[in-house]
Amino acid sequence: PHPGFPTDAQAVIMAALTKTTTLTDDAFKQCVANAKEHIRSGDVFQILAANRVTVEANVDGYSFYRSEEHTSE
């Protein structure tokens, strides 16, 4: 919960979200494991593993803004 933001409003927003990712959890974990092996073997010293998350929501813009405003604090 975010201070100053009603919990019931958060529940409504979270229930309206539909999340998709480019990789499954298992595929992303495998990418991380492969990255760690490349680091251990000295092939690289830094890797940015990313998994794009797309969220579609049926909420009004103001409610979303208020939710994000409190998340950023």
JSON list of N, CA, C and O in Angstrom, two decimals, residues 19-46:
[
{"chain": "A", "resi": 19, "resn": "LYS", "atom": "N", "xyz": [-0.97, -8.34, -17.94]},
{"chain": "A", "resi": 19, "resn": "LYS", "atom": "CA", "xyz": [0.48, -8.27, -18.14]},
{"chain": "A", "resi": 19, "resn": "LYS", "atom": "C", "xyz": [0.95, -9.35, -19.11]},
{"chain": "A", "resi": 19, "resn": "LYS", "atom": "O", "xyz": [0.54, -10.50, -19.01]},
{"chain": "A", "resi": 20, "resn": "THR", "atom": "N", "xyz": [1.79, -8.97, -20.05]},
{"chain": "A", "resi": 20, "resn": "THR", "atom": "CA", "xyz": [2.44, -9.94, -20.93]},
{"chain": "A", "resi": 20, "resn": "THR", "atom": "C", "xyz": [3.94, -9.64, -20.94]},
{"chain": "A", "resi": 20, "resn": "THR", "atom": "O", "xyz": [4.36, -8.51, -20.74]},
{"chain": "A", "resi": 21, "resn": "THR", "atom": "N", "xyz": [4.74, -10.67, -21.17]},
{"chain": "A", "resi": 21, "resn": "THR", "atom": "CA", "xyz": [6.19, -10.51, -21.24]},
{"chain": "A", "resi": 21, "resn": "THR", "atom": "C", "xyz": [6.71, -11.18, -22.51]},
{"chain": "A", "resi": 21, "resn": "THR", "atom": "O", "xyz": [6.04, -12.04, -23.08]},
{"chain": "A", "resi": 22, "resn": "THR", "atom": "N", "xyz": [7.90, -10.77, -22.93]},
{"chain": "A", "resi": 22, "resn": "THR", "atom": "CA", "xyz": [8.48, -11.36, -24.13]},
{"chain": "A", "resi": 22, "resn": "THR", "atom": "C", "xyz": [9.08, -12.73, -23.85]},
{"chain": "A", "resi": 22, "resn": "THR", "atom": "O", "xyz": [9.20, -13.54, -24.76]},
{"chain": "A", "resi": 23, "resn": "LEU", "atom": "N", "xyz": [9.46, -12.99, -22.60]},
{"chain": "A", "resi": 23, "resn": "LEU", "atom": "CA", "xyz": [10.03, -14.28, -22.22]},
{"chain": "A", "resi": 23, "resn": "LEU", "atom": "C", "xyz": [9.24, -14.87, -21.06]},
{"chain": "A", "resi": 23, "resn": "LEU", "atom": "O", "xyz": [8.76, -14.13, -20.19]},
{"chain": "A", "resi": 24, "resn": "THR", "atom": "N", "xyz": [9.15, -16.19, -21.01]},
{"chain": "A", "resi": 24, "resn": "THR", "atom": "CA", "xyz": [8.56, -16.84, -19.84]},
{"chain": "A", "resi": 24, "resn": "THR", "atom": "C", "xyz": [9.55, -16.70, -18.69]},
{"chain": "A", "resi": 24, "resn": "THR", "atom": "O", "xyz": [10.73, -16.39, -18.89]},
{"chain": "A", "resi": 25, "resn": "ASP", "atom": "N", "xyz": [9.09, -16.95, -17.47]},
{"chain": "A", "resi": 25, "resn": "ASP", "atom": "CA", "xyz": [9.99, -16.88, -16.32]},
{"chain": "A", "resi": 25, "resn": "ASP", "atom": "C", "xyz": [11.15, -17.86, -16.48]},
{"chain": "A", "resi": 25, "resn": "ASP", "atom": "O", "xyz": [12.30, -17.52, -16.19]},
{"chain": "A", "resi": 26, "resn": "ASP", "atom": "N", "xyz": [10.87, -19.06, -16.94]},
{"chain": "A", "resi": 26, "resn": "ASP", "atom": "CA", "xyz": [11.93, -20.06, -17.11]},
{"chain": "A", "resi": 26, "resn": "ASP", "atom": "C", "xyz": [12.93, -19.64, -18.18]},
{"chain": "A", "resi": 26, "resn": "ASP", "atom": "O", "xyz": [14.15, -19.81, -18.01]},
{"chain": "A", "resi": 27, "resn": "ALA", "atom": "N", "xyz": [12.46, -19.07, -19.29]},
{"chain": "A", "resi": 27, "resn": "ALA", "atom": "CA", "xyz": [13.36, -18.62, -20.34]},
{"chain": "A", "resi": 27, "resn": "ALA", "atom": "C", "xyz": [14.24, -17.47, -19.85]},
{"chain": "A", "resi": 27, "resn": "ALA", "atom": "O", "xyz": [15.43, -17.42, -20.15]},
{"chain": "A", "resi": 28, "resn": "PHE", "atom": "N", "xyz": [13.66, -16.56, -19.07]},
{"chain": "A", "resi": 28, "resn": "PHE", "atom": "CA", "xyz": [14.45, -15.44, -18.54]},
{"chain": "A", "resi": 28, "resn": "PHE", "atom": "C", "xyz": [15.50, -15.96, -17.56]},
{"chain": "A", "resi": 28, "resn": "PHE", "atom": "O", "xyz": [16.66, -15.53, -17.59]},
{"chain": "A", "resi": 29, "resn": "LYS", "atom": "N", "xyz": [15.12, -16.91, -16.71]},
{"chain": "A", "resi": 29, "resn": "LYS", "atom": "CA", "xyz": [16.09, -17.50, -15.77]},
{"chain": "A", "resi": 29, "resn": "LYS", "atom": "C", "xyz": [17.23, -18.18, -16.51]},
{"chain": "A", "resi": 29, "resn": "LYS", "atom": "O", "xyz": [18.39, -18.12, -16.10]},
{"chain": "A", "resi": 30, "resn": "GLN", "atom": "N", "xyz": [16.93, -18.82, -17.63]},
{"chain": "A", "resi": 30, "resn": "GLN", "atom": "CA", "xyz": [17.97, -19.46, -18.44]},
{"chain": "A", "resi": 30, "resn": "GLN", "atom": "C", "xyz": [18.90, -18.41, -19.04]},
{"chain": "A", "resi": 30, "resn": "GLN", "atom": "O", "xyz": [20.11, -18.61, -19.10]},
{"chain": "A", "resi": 31, "resn": "CYS", "atom": "N", "xyz": [18.34, -17.29, -19.49]},
{"chain": "A", "resi": 31, "resn": "CYS", "atom": "CA", "xyz": [19.18, -16.20, -20.02]},
{"chain": "A", "resi": 31, "resn": "CYS", "atom": "C", "xyz": [20.12, -15.68, -18.95]},
{"chain": "A", "resi": 31, "resn": "CYS", "atom": "O", "xyz": [21.30, -15.41, -19.23]},
{"chain": "A", "resi": 32, "resn": "VAL", "atom": "N", "xyz": [19.62, -15.53, -17.74]},
{"chain": "A", "resi": 32, "resn": "VAL", "atom": "CA", "xyz": [20.47, -15.06, -16.63]},
{"chain": "A", "resi": 32, "resn": "VAL", "atom": "C", "xyz": [21.56, -16.08, -16.33]},
{"chain": "A", "resi": 32, "resn": "VAL", "atom": "O", "xyz": [22.72, -15.72, -16.13]},
{"chain": "A", "resi": 33, "resn": "ALA", "atom": "N", "xyz": [21.20, -17.35, -16.32]},
{"chain": "A", "resi": 33, "resn": "ALA", "atom": "CA", "xyz": [22.20, -18.40, -16.07]},
{"chain": "A", "resi": 33, "resn": "ALA", "atom": "C", "xyz": [23.28, -18.38, -17.15]},
{"chain": "A", "resi": 33, "resn": "ALA", "atom": "O", "xyz": [24.48, -18.50, -16.85]},
{"chain": "A", "resi": 34, "resn": "ASN", "atom": "N", "xyz": [22.88, -18.22, -18.41]},
{"chain": "A", "resi": 34, "resn": "ASN", "atom": "CA", "xyz": [23.85, -18.14, -19.50]},
{"chain": "A", "resi": 34, "resn": "ASN", "atom": "C", "xyz": [24.74, -16.92, -19.35]},
{"chain": "A", "resi": 34, "resn": "ASN", "atom": "O", "xyz": [25.96, -16.99, -19.58]},
{"chain": "A", "resi": 35, "resn": "ALA", "atom": "N", "xyz": [24.15, -15.80, -18.96]},
{"chain": "A", "resi": 35, "resn": "ALA", "atom": "CA", "xyz": [24.93, -14.57, -18.77]},
{"chain": "A", "resi": 35, "resn": "ALA", "atom": "C", "xyz": [25.96, -14.75, -17.66]},
{"chain": "A", "resi": 35, "resn": "ALA", "atom": "O", "xyz": [27.13, -14.35, -17.81]},
{"chain": "A", "resi": 36, "resn": "LYS", "atom": "N", "xyz": [25.56, -15.38, -16.57]},
{"chain": "A", "resi": 36, "resn": "LYS", "atom": "CA", "xyz": [26.50, -15.63, -15.46]},
{"chain": "A", "resi": 36, "resn": "LYS", "atom": "C", "xyz": [27.66, -16.50, -15.92]},
{"chain": "A", "resi": 36, "resn": "LYS", "atom": "O", "xyz": [28.81, -16.28, -15.52]},
{"chain": "A", "resi": 37, "resn": "GLU", "atom": "N", "xyz": [27.38, -17.48, -16.74]},
{"chain": "A", "resi": 37, "resn": "GLU", "atom": "CA", "xyz": [28.44, -18.36, -17.24]},
{"chain": "A", "resi": 37, "resn": "GLU", "atom": "C", "xyz": [29.42, -17.58, -18.12]},
{"chain": "A", "resi": 37, "resn": "GLU", "atom": "O", "xyz": [30.63, -17.77, -18.02]},
{"chain": "A", "resi": 38, "resn": "HIS", "atom": "N", "xyz": [28.93, -16.70, -18.97]},
{"chain": "A", "resi": 38, "resn": "HIS", "atom": "CA", "xyz": [29.81, -15.87, -19.80]},
{"chain": "A", "resi": 38, "resn": "HIS", "atom": "C", "xyz": [30.67, -14.95, -18.94]},
{"chain": "A", "resi": 38, "resn": "HIS", "atom": "O", "xyz": [31.84, -14.72, -19.25]},
{"chain": "A", "resi": 39, "resn": "ILE", "atom": "N", "xyz": [30.10, -14.44, -17.86]},
{"chain": "A", "resi": 39, "resn": "ILE", "atom": "CA", "xyz": [30.87, -13.59, -16.94]},
{"chain": "A", "resi": 39, "resn": "ILE", "atom": "C", "xyz": [31.94, -14.41, -16.25]},
{"chain": "A", "resi": 39, "resn": "ILE", "atom": "O", "xyz": [33.11, -13.99, -16.18]},
{"chain": "A", "resi": 40, "resn": "ARG", "atom": "N", "xyz": [31.57, -15.60, -15.73]},
{"chain": "A", "resi": 40, "resn": "ARG", "atom": "CA", "xyz": [32.55, -16.46, -15.06]},
{"chain": "A", "resi": 40, "resn": "ARG", "atom": "C", "xyz": [33.69, -16.87, -15.98]},
{"chain": "A", "resi": 40, "resn": "ARG", "atom": "O", "xyz": [34.85, -16.94, -15.57]},
{"chain": "A", "resi": 41, "resn": "SER", "atom": "N", "xyz": [33.38, -17.12, -17.25]},
{"chain": "A", "resi": 41, "resn": "SER", "atom": "CA", "xyz": [34.41, -17.57, -18.18]},
{"chain": "A", "resi": 41, "resn": "SER", "atom": "C", "xyz": [35.27, -16.41, -18.70]},
{"chain": "A", "resi": 41, "resn": "SER", "atom": "O", "xyz": [36.25, -16.64, -19.41]},
{"chain": "A", "resi": 42, "resn": "GLY", "atom": "N", "xyz": [34.89, -15.18, -18.37]},
{"chain": "A", "resi": 42, "resn": "GLY", "atom": "CA", "xyz": [35.70, -14.04, -18.78]},
{"chain": "A", "resi": 42, "resn": "GLY", "atom": "C", "xyz": [35.37, -13.50, -20.16]},
{"chain": "A", "resi": 42, "resn": "GLY", "atom": "O", "xyz": [36.08, -12.63, -20.67]},
{"chain": "A", "resi": 43, "resn": "ASP", "atom": "N", "xyz": [34.32, -14.00, -20.78]},
{"chain": "A", "resi": 43, "resn": "ASP", "atom": "CA", "xyz": [33.93, -13.51, -22.11]},
{"chain": "A", "resi": 43, "resn": "ASP", "atom": "C", "xyz": [33.47, -12.06, -22.03]},
{"chain": "A", "resi": 43, "resn": "ASP", "atom": "O", "xyz": [33.71, -11.27, -22.95]},
{"chain": "A", "resi": 44, "resn": "VAL", "atom": "N", "xyz": [32.78, -11.72, -20.95]},
{"chain": "A", "resi": 44, "resn": "VAL", "atom": "CA", "xyz": [32.25, -10.37, -20.76]},
{"chain": "A", "resi": 44, "resn": "VAL", "atom": "C", "xyz": [32.37, -10.02, -19.28]},
{"chain": "A", "resi": 44, "resn": "VAL", "atom": "O", "xyz": [32.60, -10.88, -18.43]},
{"chain": "A", "resi": 45, "resn": "PHE", "atom": "N", "xyz": [32.22, -8.75, -18.96]},
{"chain": "A", "resi": 45, "resn": "PHE", "atom": "CA", "xyz": [32.23, -8.36, -17.56]},
{"chain": "A", "resi": 45, "resn": "PHE", "atom": "C", "xyz": [30.90, -7.76, -17.12]},
{"chain": "A", "resi": 45, "resn": "PHE", "atom": "O", "xyz": [30.67, -7.55, -15.94]},
{"chain": "A", "resi": 46, "resn": "GLN", "atom": "N", "xyz": [30.02, -7.50, -18.08]},
{"chain": "A", "resi": 46, "resn": "GLN", "atom": "CA", "xyz": [28.72, -6.94, -17.74]},
{"chain": "A", "resi": 46, "resn": "GLN", "atom": "C", "xyz": [27.71, -7.32, -18.81]},
{"chain": "A", "resi": 46, "resn": "GLN", "atom": "O", "xyz": [28.01, -7.29, -20.00]}
]
